[in-house]
Amino acid sequence: MNNSVTNTARLLGAGLRALLVLTLVTGVVYPLAVTGIAQGLFGDKANGSEITSGGRVVGSALIGQAYHLPLKEGEETPAADLRWFQGRPQNGLGTNSVNTQYSIILSGATNRSGDNAELIRWVKDAKAAVVRDNSVPGHPVKPSDVPADAVTSSGSGLDPDISPSYAGLQVHRVAQRNGLPVAEVRRLVAEHTEGRTLGFIGEPRVNVLGLNIALRDLMARN
């Protein structure tokens, strides 16, 4: 009986020591080590790839933002503020129906097939809007000029980037709306166009937030 109690106590003691060691290693040492390495080697990415302007954080390079006019009475969705470069459509975003006290941005894809009638209507409406909004005197936009990313949302609905083709399509409209030379706006697009990651992953892209910050700075100088 005494041996049984002694063995049980010994096993309990060993188990408790193992629990404490594992808690220390996996709950304290490992998280601190990973955090330290991330901050030391990838500080920008570890902190959310923040973009700053005027000394304050204005967004993340990983999350797209909408550039809309204030919502008017009777409108269900706000109109685009055409002074700025626009990102991809956000049809994939869900609706916060759980906690309606807060305005929460939800991400997600439309999950509609290519022959879905609603998706087809969205794409046609979006293409018509892109043609209408970006056609300026002396520079009309044809439906065939509209790239796919201008009329389709991404899998998350929060894609921060657009194609150089879509950015280039918006140049004349942005220049006209802000009274800027087309050549200067086009130069901004070229400066903010990133190539494929490692030269072969993904596609060339333009970060909309970064481009619009540069556009605001250009307007301030003119």
PDB file of C-alpha atoms in Angstrom:
ATOM      1  CA  MET A   1       0.000   0.000   0.000  1.00  0.00           C
ATOM      2  CA  ASN A   2       2.781   2.417   0.901  1.00  0.00           C
ATOM      3  CA  ASN A   3       4.639   1.565  -2.326  1.00  0.00           C
ATOM      4  CA  SER A   4       1.483   2.227  -4.355  1.00  0.00           C
ATOM      5  CA  VAL A   5       0.986   5.598  -2.722  1.00  0.00           C
ATOM      6  CA  THR A   6       4.658   6.440  -3.216  1.00  0.00           C
ATOM      7  CA  ASN A   7       4.562   5.482  -6.909  1.00  0.00           C
ATOM      8  CA  THR A   8       1.390   7.512  -7.431  1.00  0.00           C
ATOM      9  CA  ALA A   9       2.945  10.537  -5.760  1.00  0.00           C
ATOM     10  CA  ARG A  10       6.088  10.104  -7.844  1.00  0.00           C
ATOM     11  CA  LEU A  11       4.034   9.921 -11.058  1.00  0.00           C
ATOM     12  CA  LEU A  12       1.999  12.947 -10.078  1.00  0.00           C
ATOM     13  CA  GLY A  13       5.163  14.878  -9.306  1.00  0.00           C
ATOM     14  CA  ALA A  14       6.711  13.915 -12.657  1.00  0.00           C
ATOM     15  CA  GLY A  15       3.536  14.874 -14.487  1.00  0.00           C
ATOM     16  CA  LEU A  16       3.389  18.215 -12.716  1.00  0.00           C
ATOM     17  CA  ARG A  17       7.031  18.957 -13.567  1.00  0.00           C
ATOM     18  CA  ALA A  18       6.414  18.018 -17.195  1.00  0.00           C
ATOM     19  CA  LEU A  19       3.354  20.285 -17.278  1.00  0.00           C
ATOM     20  CA  LEU A  20       5.297  23.203 -15.847  1.00  0.00           C
ATOM     21  CA  VAL A  21       8.231  22.694 -18.244  1.00  0.00           C
ATOM     22  CA  LEU A  22       5.952  22.392 -21.287  1.00  0.00           C
ATOM     23  CA  THR A  23       3.952  25.429 -20.166  1.00  0.00           C
ATOM     24  CA  LEU A  24       7.153  27.441 -19.804  1.00  0.00           C
ATOM     25  CA  VAL A  25       8.590  26.286 -23.149  1.00  0.00           C
ATOM     26  CA  THR A  26       5.468  26.386 -25.325  1.00  0.00           C
ATOM     27  CA  GLY A  27       3.616  29.180 -23.536  1.00  0.00           C
ATOM     28  CA  VAL A  28       6.455  31.588 -22.765  1.00  0.00           C
ATOM     29  CA  VAL A  29       9.835  30.792 -24.349  1.00  0.00           C
ATOM     30  CA  TYR A  30       8.592  29.744 -27.799  1.00  0.00           C
ATOM     31  CA  PRO A  31       6.128  32.658 -28.314  1.00  0.00           C
ATOM     32  CA  LEU A  32       8.742  35.167 -27.135  1.00  0.00           C
ATOM     33  CA  ALA A  33      11.364  33.649 -29.436  1.00  0.00           C
ATOM     34  CA  VAL A  34       9.048  33.671 -32.461  1.00  0.00           C
ATOM     35  CA  THR A  35       7.926  37.225 -31.686  1.00  0.00           C
ATOM     36  CA  GLY A  36      11.521  38.389 -31.300  1.00  0.00           C
ATOM     37  CA  ILE A  37      12.606  36.781 -34.576  1.00  0.00           C
ATOM     38  CA  ALA A  38       9.584  38.202 -36.402  1.00  0.00           C
ATOM     39  CA  GLN A  39      10.197  41.700 -35.050  1.00  0.00           C
ATOM     40  CA  GLY A  40      13.911  41.501 -35.771  1.00  0.00           C
ATOM     41  CA  LEU A  41      13.773  40.101 -39.305  1.00  0.00           C
ATOM     42  CA  PHE A  42      10.277  40.955 -40.545  1.00  0.00           C
ATOM     43  CA  GLY A  43       9.167  43.861 -38.353  1.00  0.00           C
ATOM     44  CA  ASP A  44       7.029  45.526 -41.002  1.00  0.00           C
ATOM     45  CA  LYS A  45       5.158  42.348 -41.923  1.00  0.00           C
ATOM     46  CA  ALA A  46       4.806  41.241 -38.298  1.00  0.00           C
ATOM     47  CA  ASN A  47       3.132  44.539 -37.454  1.00  0.00           C
ATOM     48  CA  GLY A  48       0.583  44.264 -40.250  1.00  0.00           C
ATOM     49  CA  SER A  49       2.414  45.901 -43.188  1.00  0.00           C
ATOM     50  CA  GLU A  50       1.231  49.309 -42.046  1.00  0.00           C
ATOM     51  CA  ILE A  51       1.273  52.299 -44.396  1.00  0.00           C
ATOM     52  CA  THR A  52       1.898  55.682 -42.818  1.00  0.00           C
ATOM     53  CA  SER A  53       1.244  59.167 -44.134  1.00  0.00           C
ATOM     54  CA  GLY A  54       1.754  62.443 -42.363  1.00  0.00           C
ATOM     55  CA  GLY A  55       3.207  60.646 -39.367  1.00  0.00           C
ATOM     56  CA  ARG A  56       0.206  58.397 -38.726  1.00  0.00           C
ATOM     57  CA  VAL A  57      -0.949  54.967 -39.825  1.00  0.00           C
ATOM     58  CA  VAL A  58      -3.571  55.238 -42.582  1.00  0.00           C
ATOM     59  CA  GLY A  59      -3.989  51.577 -43.488  1.00  0.00           C
ATOM     60  CA  SER A  60      -2.315  48.323 -44.395  1.00  0.00           C
ATOM     61  CA  ALA A  61      -0.662  47.314 -47.644  1.00  0.00           C
ATOM     62  CA  LEU A  62      -2.550  44.021 -47.329  1.00  0.00           C
ATOM     63  CA  ILE A  63      -6.127  45.318 -47.065  1.00  0.00           C
ATOM     64  CA  GLY A  64      -7.970  47.286 -49.728  1.00  0.00           C
ATOM     65  CA  GLN A  65      -9.889  50.434 -48.888  1.00  0.00           C
ATOM     66  CA  ALA A  66     -12.933  51.984 -50.508  1.00  0.00           C
ATOM     67  CA  TYR A  67     -12.820  55.544 -51.819  1.00  0.00           C
ATOM     68  CA  HIS A  68     -16.429  56.696 -51.657  1.00  0.00           C
ATOM     69  CA  LEU A  69     -18.350  59.921 -51.322  1.00  0.00           C
ATOM     70  CA  PRO A  70     -20.449  60.386 -48.159  1.00  0.00           C
ATOM     71  CA  LEU A  71     -23.625  58.329 -48.280  1.00  0.00           C
ATOM     72  CA  LYS A  72     -26.573  60.496 -49.329  1.00  0.00           C
ATOM     73  CA  GLU A  73     -30.084  60.164 -48.003  1.00  0.00           C
ATOM     74  CA  GLY A  74     -31.954  57.471 -49.887  1.00  0.00           C
ATOM     75  CA  GLU A  75     -28.791  55.788 -51.206  1.00  0.00           C
ATOM     76  CA  GLU A  76     -28.131  52.152 -50.341  1.00  0.00           C
ATOM     77  CA  THR A  77     -24.492  52.299 -51.395  1.00  0.00           C
ATOM     78  CA  PRO A  78     -22.272  55.383 -51.611  1.00  0.00           C
ATOM     79  CA  ALA A  79     -20.986  56.607 -54.959  1.00  0.00           C
ATOM     80  CA  ALA A  80     -17.300  56.300 -55.812  1.00  0.00           C
ATOM     81  CA  ASP A  81     -15.163  59.387 -55.225  1.00  0.00           C
ATOM     82  CA  LEU A  82     -13.736  59.677 -58.731  1.00  0.00           C
ATOM     83  CA  ARG A  83     -10.906  61.984 -57.693  1.00  0.00           C
ATOM     84  CA  TRP A  84      -9.082  58.872 -56.508  1.00  0.00           C
ATOM     85  CA  PHE A  85      -7.917  55.630 -58.042  1.00  0.00           C
ATOM     86  CA  GLN A  86     -10.487  52.938 -57.368  1.00  0.00           C
ATOM     87  CA  GLY A  87      -9.784  49.377 -56.282  1.00  0.00           C
ATOM     88  CA  ARG A  88     -11.536  46.183 -57.231  1.00  0.00           C
ATOM     89  CA  PRO A  89     -15.292  45.684 -56.673  1.00  0.00           C
ATOM     90  CA  GLN A  90     -16.275  44.385 -53.240  1.00  0.00           C
ATOM     91  CA  ASN A  91     -19.270  42.238 -54.132  1.00  0.00           C
ATOM     92  CA  GLY A  92     -17.812  39.386 -52.117  1.00  0.00           C
ATOM     93  CA  LEU A  93     -18.098  41.217 -48.802  1.00  0.00           C
ATOM     94  CA  GLY A  94     -20.657  39.751 -46.452  1.00  0.00           C
ATOM     95  CA  THR A  95     -23.088  41.540 -44.165  1.00  0.00           C
ATOM     96  CA  ASN A  96     -22.629  41.859 -40.414  1.00  0.00           C
ATOM     97  CA  SER A  97     -25.910  40.359 -39.248  1.00  0.00           C
ATOM     98  CA  VAL A  98     -24.687  39.036 -35.894  1.00  0.00           C
ATOM     99  CA  ASN A  99     -23.495  42.123 -34.020  1.00  0.00           C
ATOM    100  CA  THR A 100     -25.288  45.069 -35.596  1.00  0.00           C
ATOM    101  CA  GLN A 101     -24.021  47.480 -32.944  1.00  0.00           C
ATOM    102  CA  TYR A 102     -20.731  47.813 -34.813  1.00  0.00           C
ATOM    103  CA  SER A 103     -19.889  48.407 -38.462  1.00  0.00           C
ATOM    104  CA  ILE A 104     -17.678  45.397 -39.115  1.00  0.00           C
ATOM    105  CA  ILE A 105     -15.983  44.763 -42.455  1.00  0.00           C
ATOM    106  CA  LEU A 106     -16.443  41.157 -43.496  1.00  0.00           C
ATOM    107  CA  SER A 107     -14.446  39.501 -46.236  1.00  0.00           C
ATOM    108  CA  GLY A 108     -15.370  36.673 -48.532  1.00  0.00           C
ATOM    109  CA  ALA A 109     -15.932  35.595 -52.106  1.00  0.00           C
ATOM    110  CA  THR A 110     -19.253  35.635 -53.953  1.00  0.00           C
ATOM    111  CA  ASN A 111     -19.142  31.833 -54.346  1.00  0.00           C
ATOM    112  CA  ARG A 112     -21.140  32.217 -57.564  1.00  0.00           C
ATOM    113  CA  SER A 113     -20.375  30.206 -60.672  1.00  0.00           C
ATOM    114  CA  GLY A 114     -19.374  31.831 -63.937  1.00  0.00           C
ATOM    115  CA  ASP A 115     -22.848  31.333 -65.419  1.00  0.00           C
ATOM    116  CA  ASN A 116     -24.712  32.707 -62.384  1.00  0.00           C
ATOM    117  CA  ALA A 117     -27.217  35.335 -63.550  1.00  0.00           C
ATOM    118  CA  GLU A 118     -26.544  37.680 -60.627  1.00  0.00           C
ATOM    119  CA  LEU A 119     -22.778  37.518 -61.124  1.00  0.00           C
ATOM    120  CA  ILE A 120     -23.189  38.198 -64.852  1.00  0.00           C
ATOM    121  CA  ARG A 121     -25.352  41.220 -64.050  1.00  0.00           C
ATOM    122  CA  TRP A 122     -22.782  42.492 -61.541  1.00  0.00           C
ATOM    123  CA  VAL A 123     -20.003  42.229 -64.124  1.00  0.00           C
ATOM    124  CA  LYS A 124     -22.044  43.945 -66.849  1.00  0.00           C
ATOM    125  CA  ASP A 125     -23.080  46.762 -64.494  1.00  0.00           C
ATOM    126  CA  ALA A 126     -19.510  47.172 -63.263  1.00  0.00           C
ATOM    127  CA  LYS A 127     -18.135  47.311 -66.810  1.00  0.00           C
ATOM    128  CA  ALA A 128     -20.702  49.931 -67.813  1.00  0.00           C
ATOM    129  CA  ALA A 129     -19.775  52.001 -64.742  1.00  0.00           C
ATOM    130  CA  VAL A 130     -16.039  51.753 -65.480  1.00  0.00           C
ATOM    131  CA  VAL A 131     -16.605  52.882 -69.081  1.00  0.00           C
ATOM    132  CA  ARG A 132     -18.861  55.750 -67.991  1.00  0.00           C
ATOM    133  CA  ASP A 133     -16.733  56.977 -65.089  1.00  0.00           C
ATOM    134  CA  ASN A 134     -13.387  56.842 -66.888  1.00  0.00           C
ATOM    135  CA  SER A 135     -14.415  58.298 -70.242  1.00  0.00           C
ATOM    136  CA  VAL A 136     -13.300  61.915 -70.395  1.00  0.00           C
ATOM    137  CA  PRO A 137     -13.393  64.420 -73.277  1.00  0.00           C
ATOM    138  CA  GLY A 138     -10.869  63.358 -75.881  1.00  0.00           C
ATOM    139  CA  HIS A 139     -10.270  59.983 -74.242  1.00  0.00           C
ATOM    140  CA  PRO A 140     -13.271  57.629 -74.399  1.00  0.00           C
ATOM    141  CA  VAL A 141     -12.999  54.190 -72.819  1.00  0.00           C
ATOM    142  CA  LYS A 142     -14.254  51.203 -74.786  1.00  0.00           C
ATOM    143  CA  PRO A 143     -15.729  48.088 -73.100  1.00  0.00           C
ATOM    144  CA  SER A 144     -12.867  46.073 -74.581  1.00  0.00           C
ATOM    145  CA  ASP A 145     -10.412  48.302 -72.664  1.00  0.00           C
ATOM    146  CA  VAL A 146     -11.773  47.191 -69.264  1.00  0.00           C
ATOM    147  CA  PRO A 147      -9.592  44.521 -67.565  1.00  0.00           C
ATOM    148  CA  ALA A 148     -11.087  41.660 -65.558  1.00  0.00           C
ATOM    149  CA  ASP A 149      -9.990  42.978 -62.148  1.00  0.00           C
ATOM    150  CA  ALA A 150     -11.988  46.179 -62.730  1.00  0.00           C
ATOM    151  CA  VAL A 151     -15.269  44.254 -62.753  1.00  0.00           C
ATOM    152  CA  THR A 152     -14.658  41.254 -60.459  1.00  0.00           C
ATOM    153  CA  SER A 153     -13.964  41.061 -56.740  1.00  0.00           C
ATOM    154  CA  SER A 154     -11.141  39.001 -55.285  1.00  0.00           C
ATOM    155  CA  GLY A 155     -11.524  35.880 -53.170  1.00  0.00           C
ATOM    156  CA  SER A 156     -11.323  37.957 -49.981  1.00  0.00           C
ATOM    157  CA  GLY A 157     -13.145  40.995 -51.328  1.00  0.00           C
ATOM    158  CA  LEU A 158     -10.362  43.109 -49.804  1.00  0.00           C
ATOM    159  CA  ASP A 159      -7.647  42.919 -52.469  1.00  0.00           C
ATOM    160  CA  PRO A 160      -5.370  45.959 -51.947  1.00  0.00           C
ATOM    161  CA  ASP A 161      -3.924  45.817 -55.471  1.00  0.00           C
ATOM    162  CA  ILE A 162      -5.108  46.364 -59.018  1.00  0.00           C
ATOM    163  CA  SER A 163      -3.470  45.511 -62.325  1.00  0.00           C
ATOM    164  CA  PRO A 164      -1.330  48.125 -64.095  1.00  0.00           C
ATOM    165  CA  SER A 165      -3.926  47.985 -66.896  1.00  0.00           C
ATOM    166  CA  TYR A 166      -6.730  49.057 -64.567  1.00  0.00           C
ATOM    167  CA  ALA A 167      -4.577  51.752 -62.975  1.00  0.00           C
ATOM    168  CA  GLY A 168      -3.615  53.050 -66.429  1.00  0.00           C
ATOM    169  CA  LEU A 169      -7.253  53.114 -67.518  1.00  0.00           C
ATOM    170  CA  GLN A 170      -8.022  55.504 -64.632  1.00  0.00           C
ATOM    171  CA  VAL A 171      -5.186  57.947 -65.323  1.00  0.00           C
ATOM    172  CA  HIS A 172      -7.073  60.390 -67.578  1.00  0.00           C
ATOM    173  CA  ARG A 173     -10.081  60.532 -65.245  1.00  0.00           C
ATOM    174  CA  VAL A 174      -7.938  61.136 -62.147  1.00  0.00           C
ATOM    175  CA  ALA A 175      -5.901  63.796 -63.946  1.00  0.00           C
ATOM    176  CA  GLN A 176      -9.006  65.624 -65.152  1.00  0.00           C
ATOM    177  CA  ARG A 177     -10.822  65.483 -61.806  1.00  0.00           C
ATOM    178  CA  ASN A 178      -7.810  66.914 -59.985  1.00  0.00           C
ATOM    179  CA  GLY A 179      -6.551  69.344 -62.624  1.00  0.00           C
ATOM    180  CA  LEU A 180      -3.253  67.498 -62.987  1.00  0.00           C
ATOM    181  CA  PRO A 181      -1.133  66.780 -66.077  1.00  0.00           C
ATOM    182  CA  VAL A 182      -1.796  63.294 -67.447  1.00  0.00           C
ATOM    183  CA  ALA A 183       1.946  62.641 -67.717  1.00  0.00           C
ATOM    184  CA  GLU A 184       2.472  63.245 -63.990  1.00  0.00           C
ATOM    185  CA  VAL A 185      -0.374  60.940 -62.985  1.00  0.00           C
ATOM    186  CA  ARG A 186       0.893  58.267 -65.357  1.00  0.00           C
ATOM    187  CA  ARG A 187       4.342  58.619 -63.795  1.00  0.00           C
ATOM    188  CA  LEU A 188       2.850  57.934 -60.357  1.00  0.00           C
ATOM    189  CA  VAL A 189       1.319  54.708 -61.658  1.00  0.00           C
ATOM    190  CA  ALA A 190       4.655  53.623 -63.134  1.00  0.00           C
ATOM    191  CA  GLU A 191       6.474  54.389 -59.870  1.00  0.00           C
ATOM    192  CA  HIS A 192       3.976  52.315 -57.854  1.00  0.00           C
ATOM    193  CA  THR A 193       3.846  49.325 -60.185  1.00  0.00           C
ATOM    194  CA  GLU A 194       5.432  46.259 -58.600  1.00  0.00           C
ATOM    195  CA  GLY A 195       6.644  43.297 -60.626  1.00  0.00           C
ATOM    196  CA  ARG A 196       6.069  39.609 -59.983  1.00  0.00           C
ATOM    197  CA  THR A 197       7.279  38.377 -56.596  1.00  0.00           C
ATOM    198  CA  LEU A 198      10.757  36.840 -57.039  1.00  0.00           C
ATOM    199  CA  GLY A 199      10.329  37.474 -60.740  1.00  0.00           C
ATOM    200  CA  PHE A 200       7.846  34.672 -61.397  1.00  0.00           C
ATOM    201  CA  ILE A 201       5.143  34.538 -58.687  1.00  0.00           C
ATOM    202  CA  GLY A 202       1.847  36.303 -59.269  1.00  0.00           C
ATOM    203  CA  GLU A 203       1.262  39.227 -61.623  1.00  0.00           C
ATOM    204  CA  PRO A 204       2.438  42.855 -61.777  1.00  0.00           C
ATOM    205  CA  ARG A 205       0.319  44.980 -59.466  1.00  0.00           C
ATOM    206  CA  VAL A 206      -0.313  48.460 -58.115  1.00  0.00           C
ATOM    207  CA  ASN A 207      -1.168  49.069 -54.460  1.00  0.00           C
ATOM    208  CA  VAL A 208      -4.149  51.434 -54.515  1.00  0.00           C
ATOM    209  CA  LEU A 209      -3.589  52.960 -51.072  1.00  0.00           C
ATOM    210  CA  GLY A 210       0.070  53.707 -51.754  1.00  0.00           C
ATOM    211  CA  LEU A 211      -0.826  55.189 -55.135  1.00  0.00           C
ATOM    212  CA  ASN A 212      -3.536  57.426 -53.689  1.00  0.00           C
ATOM    213  CA  ILE A 213      -1.210  58.693 -50.961  1.00  0.00           C
ATOM    214  CA  ALA A 214       1.288  59.664 -53.667  1.00  0.00           C
ATOM    215  CA  LEU A 215      -1.562  61.284 -55.606  1.00  0.00           C
ATOM    216  CA  ARG A 216      -2.556  63.368 -52.584  1.00  0.00           C
ATOM    217  CA  ASP A 217       1.049  64.504 -52.172  1.00  0.00           C
ATOM    218  CA  LEU A 218       1.169  65.435 -55.862  1.00  0.00           C
ATOM    219  CA  MET A 219      -2.025  67.495 -55.519  1.00  0.00           C
ATOM    220  CA  ALA A 220      -0.547  69.298 -52.519  1.00  0.00           C
ATOM    221  CA  ARG A 221       2.468  70.340 -54.613  1.00  0.00           C
ATOM    222  CA  ASN A 222       0.398  71.663 -57.515  1.00  0.00           C
TER     223      ASN A 222
END
